[in-house]
Amino acid sequence: MQEALRFRVPEAELIDRPDYVKQARRLWQGSEVGARGLALTIRGLRKSFGDHEVLRGIDVCIPAGQFVAIVGKSGCGKSTLLRLIAGLESIDSGSVSFGSEARPEDARVMFQEPRLLPWARVLANVEVGLGRGRKSADARARAERALTEVGLAEKRGQWPAVLSGGQKQRVALARALVSHPRLLAFDEPLGALDALTRITMQRLLERVWRDQGFTAILVTHDVSEAIALADRVLLLEDGRIARDIHIDIKRPRKRGSADLAALEGSILGELLRGGDERST
Amino acid sequence: MSVIESFPRVRALKLPRADGFVPWIVPLVILGVWQLACATGFVSSRVLPAPSDVALAGWKLTVSGELGRNIWVSFWRASIGFMIGGSIGFAFGLANGLSQLAGKLTDTTLQMVRNIPHLALIPLVILWFGIDETAKLFLVALGVFFPVYLNTLHGIRTVDPQLIEMGRIYGMTNGELFTRVIFPGALPSIFVGLRFALGIMWLTLIVAETIAASSGLGYMAMQAREFMLVDVVVLSILIYALLGKLADSASRALERLTLAWHPAFRKP
Ligand SMILES: Nc1ncnc2c1ncn2[C@@H]1O[C@H](COP(=O)(O)OP(=O)(O)OP(=O)(O)O)[C@@H](O)[C@H]1O
Ligand SMILES: [Mg+2]
């Protein structure tokens, strides 16, 4: 059990990626799209709102193509960290840098709410994701491909209002994927879904990540979700990364297996205990 | 309005083909009772002429061309005044909704002016413009301005900020953000303003034409009052009602066309 937990200091060096990522990468590079993961380095990142210092020096290095989950108590600054990475908030001090030259289309965010335009049909909503490529000739074809990828091709002409919650999130995923981002950040994208839909969506996320080889950063409340999907779990506490846990369980991971359950138990323990120790 | 329409209709009431006829049952019954009351002498024709008399008066005026001319004059005043007031209100609503500076500069002033009932300005307007066309257009435009302004402003300010953020993340330019996110999001509220404005438009015009005019439906009704022609008075009132209904139906049709995405406007 303990072998599965490898704690690292926040100043993590590049770790070797699991084989399947390399495979997926190779496949992907062979295709015409050529989307690869984007490495991400965060140094001494701080952020306060007024007097309240939310992030007090985040140091982390995420290699290209890794699937990272960020867990932590409510209000500990997970969303803030994600918004800083996505460039939606200004940085107080420190830096967020990508491994190579990144276009705006290279990093995409997916939120807890699908944020679809209610007055645009499903396909048009996906086209929004193309960014500056919206006006290109193959925009429609690319949007259709992304929609097929999330299994909603037949809903292309519908209004978002008639879709179920899970379907809306899938459209939002297609919109995020259509520009072939090299880094995709998720802020509790599955938080509002029922348990069954959640599991289906988790499988979908894992599949597209393996197919496309982007770097994935998933903020979640759900430790079991983090363990089922991620290569690495970051535990955010008191504005710092308190634990950096690498999960070396082979994929596809069996939900409810003893390995996962034991790991989940120990991380949950960390989460609960960590807060108590620190406060004394 | 929309809330009630969005309820599913009761199955049993949905007789085939009779659906479009149902709303007209009550007006027809009222008309029948009215005709009966006049024919039996229960209501004196000096108080309320029978529908048949009103129709006859309408026919006569149509033949003489007087009715058509007056309706046209009123319709012209209404639409020109509406377009002037509506477009200025819309422009201010857009400017103040989109630009903080514009909002700070003019919103307080406009809110103060709004508290003056525009019909209270009639004496002043007559002093300024006489009973000229300008007077009527000015009053209609002023009356229409505020509902359009307020609802456009409200619509733009209440567009979901999360959607705006999404638009920015996906690299929309300011122009795209306006046409694809802000304007469609404000549209339901703009329509509310439009329909309020249509009501105020007719109200203002009736008052202005009865007080200060030498043509138009309101003038026709006042003339008829002087000669004790009750049937013509009732006819003018009915025509006002009809025109109001027409304007409302037109705006509803436009609403249904442009808000097809909105669950409340979807066809059953
Ligand atoms: N724009 C803002 N202005 C002021 N305070 C903010 C702002 N955004 C976040 N905060 C504060 O920063 C802290 C962290 O917020 P954040 O949304 O990052 O938490 P979180 O970890 O995502 O929580 P949850 O799991 O509940 O989503 C909270 O105390 C919050 O009140
Ligand atoms: Mg959050």
CSV table of N, CA and C in Angstrom, one decimal, chain A residues 83 88 108-109 111 113 115-119 124 128-129 131 134-135 159 161-162 175-176, chain B residues 159 161-163 165-166 169-173 176 180-182 184-185 260-263 266:
chain,number,residue,atom,x,y,z
A,83,ARG,N,-7.7,29.7,-11.9
A,83,ARG,CA,-8.0,30.9,-12.6
A,83,ARG,C,-6.7,31.6,-12.9
A,88,LEU,N,-7.0,34.2,-15.8
A,88,LEU,CA,-8.3,34.9,-15.6
A,88,LEU,C,-8.2,35.9,-14.4
A,108,ARG,N,-7.2,25.8,-22.2
A,108,ARG,CA,-8.6,25.9,-22.1
A,108,ARG,C,-9.1,25.6,-20.7
A,109,VAL,N,-10.2,26.2,-20.3
A,109,VAL,CA,-10.8,25.9,-18.9
A,109,VAL,C,-12.2,25.3,-19.1
A,111,PHE,N,-15.6,24.8,-16.6
A,111,PHE,CA,-16.0,25.1,-15.3
A,111,PHE,C,-17.1,24.1,-14.8
A,113,GLU,N,-20.1,25.0,-14.2
A,113,GLU,CA,-21.3,25.2,-15.0
A,113,GLU,C,-20.9,25.1,-16.5
A,115,ARG,N,-21.8,26.8,-19.1
A,115,ARG,CA,-21.6,28.1,-19.7
A,115,ARG,C,-21.8,28.0,-21.2
A,116,LEU,N,-22.9,27.4,-21.6
A,116,LEU,CA,-23.2,27.4,-23.1
A,116,LEU,C,-24.1,28.6,-23.3
A,117,LEU,N,-24.0,29.1,-24.6
A,117,LEU,CA,-24.8,30.2,-25.0
A,117,LEU,C,-26.2,29.6,-25.2
A,118,PRO,N,-27.2,30.1,-24.5
A,118,PRO,CA,-28.5,29.4,-24.6
A,118,PRO,C,-29.2,29.7,-26.0
A,119,TRP,N,-28.7,30.8,-26.6
A,119,TRP,CA,-29.3,31.3,-27.9
A,119,TRP,C,-28.5,30.7,-29.1
A,124,ALA,N,-23.1,25.4,-32.9
A,124,ALA,CA,-22.5,26.8,-32.9
A,124,ALA,C,-21.8,27.0,-31.5
A,128,VAL,N,-17.7,28.1,-31.0
A,128,VAL,CA,-17.1,29.2,-30.2
A,128,VAL,C,-15.7,28.8,-29.7
A,129,GLY,N,-15.5,27.5,-29.4
A,129,GLY,CA,-14.3,27.0,-28.8
A,129,GLY,C,-13.1,27.2,-29.8
A,131,GLY,N,-12.0,29.8,-31.1
A,131,GLY,CA,-11.3,31.0,-30.9
A,131,GLY,C,-11.2,31.8,-32.2
A,134,ARG,N,-12.5,30.5,-35.6
A,134,ARG,CA,-13.9,30.4,-35.9
A,134,ARG,C,-14.3,30.7,-37.3
A,135,LYS,N,-13.6,31.6,-38.0
A,135,LYS,CA,-14.0,32.0,-39.3
A,135,LYS,C,-13.4,31.1,-40.4
A,159,TRP,N,-31.2,23.2,-29.2
A,159,TRP,CA,-30.9,24.3,-28.3
A,159,TRP,C,-30.3,23.7,-27.0
A,161,ALA,N,-31.0,24.3,-24.0
A,161,ALA,CA,-32.0,24.2,-23.0
A,161,ALA,C,-32.6,22.8,-22.9
A,162,VAL,N,-32.6,22.1,-24.1
A,162,VAL,CA,-33.3,20.8,-24.1
A,162,VAL,C,-32.3,19.7,-23.6
A,175,ARG,N,-16.5,21.8,-26.7
A,175,ARG,CA,-16.0,23.2,-27.0
A,175,ARG,C,-14.6,23.4,-26.6
A,176,ALA,N,-14.3,22.9,-25.4
A,176,ALA,CA,-12.9,23.0,-24.9
A,176,ALA,C,-11.9,22.2,-25.8
B,159,VAL,N,-26.8,40.5,-18.1
B,159,VAL,CA,-26.3,39.3,-18.9
B,159,VAL,C,-25.4,38.6,-18.0
B,161,PRO,N,-22.6,37.2,-16.2
B,161,PRO,CA,-21.2,37.5,-16.3
B,161,PRO,C,-20.3,36.3,-16.6
B,162,GLN,N,-20.8,35.1,-16.2
B,162,GLN,CA,-20.0,33.9,-16.5
B,162,GLN,C,-20.0,33.6,-18.0
B,163,LEU,N,-21.1,34.0,-18.7
B,163,LEU,CA,-21.0,33.8,-20.2
B,163,LEU,C,-20.1,34.8,-20.8
B,165,GLU,N,-17.4,36.1,-19.4
B,165,GLU,CA,-16.1,35.6,-19.1
B,165,GLU,C,-15.7,34.4,-20.1
B,166,MET,N,-16.7,33.6,-20.3
B,166,MET,CA,-16.5,32.5,-21.2
B,166,MET,C,-16.1,33.0,-22.6
B,169,ILE,N,-12.6,34.2,-22.6
B,169,ILE,CA,-11.6,33.1,-22.6
B,169,ILE,C,-11.5,32.6,-24.0
B,170,TYR,N,-12.6,32.5,-24.7
B,170,TYR,CA,-12.5,31.9,-26.1
B,170,TYR,C,-12.2,32.9,-27.1
B,171,GLY,N,-11.6,34.0,-26.7
B,171,GLY,CA,-11.0,35.0,-27.6
B,171,GLY,C,-11.9,35.8,-28.4
B,172,MET,N,-13.2,36.1,-27.9
B,172,MET,CA,-14.1,36.9,-28.7
B,172,MET,C,-13.6,38.4,-28.6
B,173,THR,N,-13.7,39.1,-29.8
B,173,THR,CA,-13.4,40.5,-29.7
B,173,THR,C,-14.6,41.2,-29.1
B,176,GLU,N,-17.6,40.9,-31.3
B,176,GLU,CA,-18.2,39.6,-31.2
B,176,GLU,C,-18.9,39.3,-29.9
B,180,ARG,N,-22.7,38.3,-30.0
B,180,ARG,CA,-23.0,36.9,-29.8
B,180,ARG,C,-23.4,36.6,-28.3
B,181,VAL,N,-23.0,37.5,-27.4
B,181,VAL,CA,-23.3,37.2,-26.0
B,181,VAL,C,-24.2,38.3,-25.4
B,182,ILE,N,-23.8,39.5,-25.5
B,182,ILE,CA,-24.5,40.6,-24.7
B,182,ILE,C,-25.8,40.9,-25.3
B,184,PRO,N,-27.9,39.2,-27.5
B,184,PRO,CA,-28.9,38.1,-27.4
B,184,PRO,C,-29.3,37.9,-25.9
B,185,GLY,N,-28.4,38.1,-25.0
B,185,GLY,CA,-28.7,37.9,-23.6
B,185,GLY,C,-29.7,39.0,-23.1
B,260,ALA,N,-36.5,32.0,-30.1
B,260,ALA,CA,-36.9,30.6,-30.3
B,260,ALA,C,-36.1,29.7,-29.3
B,261,TRP,N,-34.9,30.2,-28.9
B,261,TRP,CA,-34.1,29.4,-28.0
B,261,TRP,C,-34.7,29.3,-26.6
B,262,HIS,N,-35.5,30.3,-26.3
B,262,HIS,CA,-36.0,30.5,-24.9
B,262,HIS,C,-37.1,29.4,-24.6
B,263,PRO,N,-36.9,28.7,-23.5
B,263,PRO,CA,-37.9,27.6,-23.3
B,263,PRO,C,-39.4,28.2,-23.2
B,266,ARG,N,-40.8,28.5,-26.8
B,266,ARG,CA,-40.8,27.4,-27.8
B,266,ARG,C,-42.2,27.0,-28.1
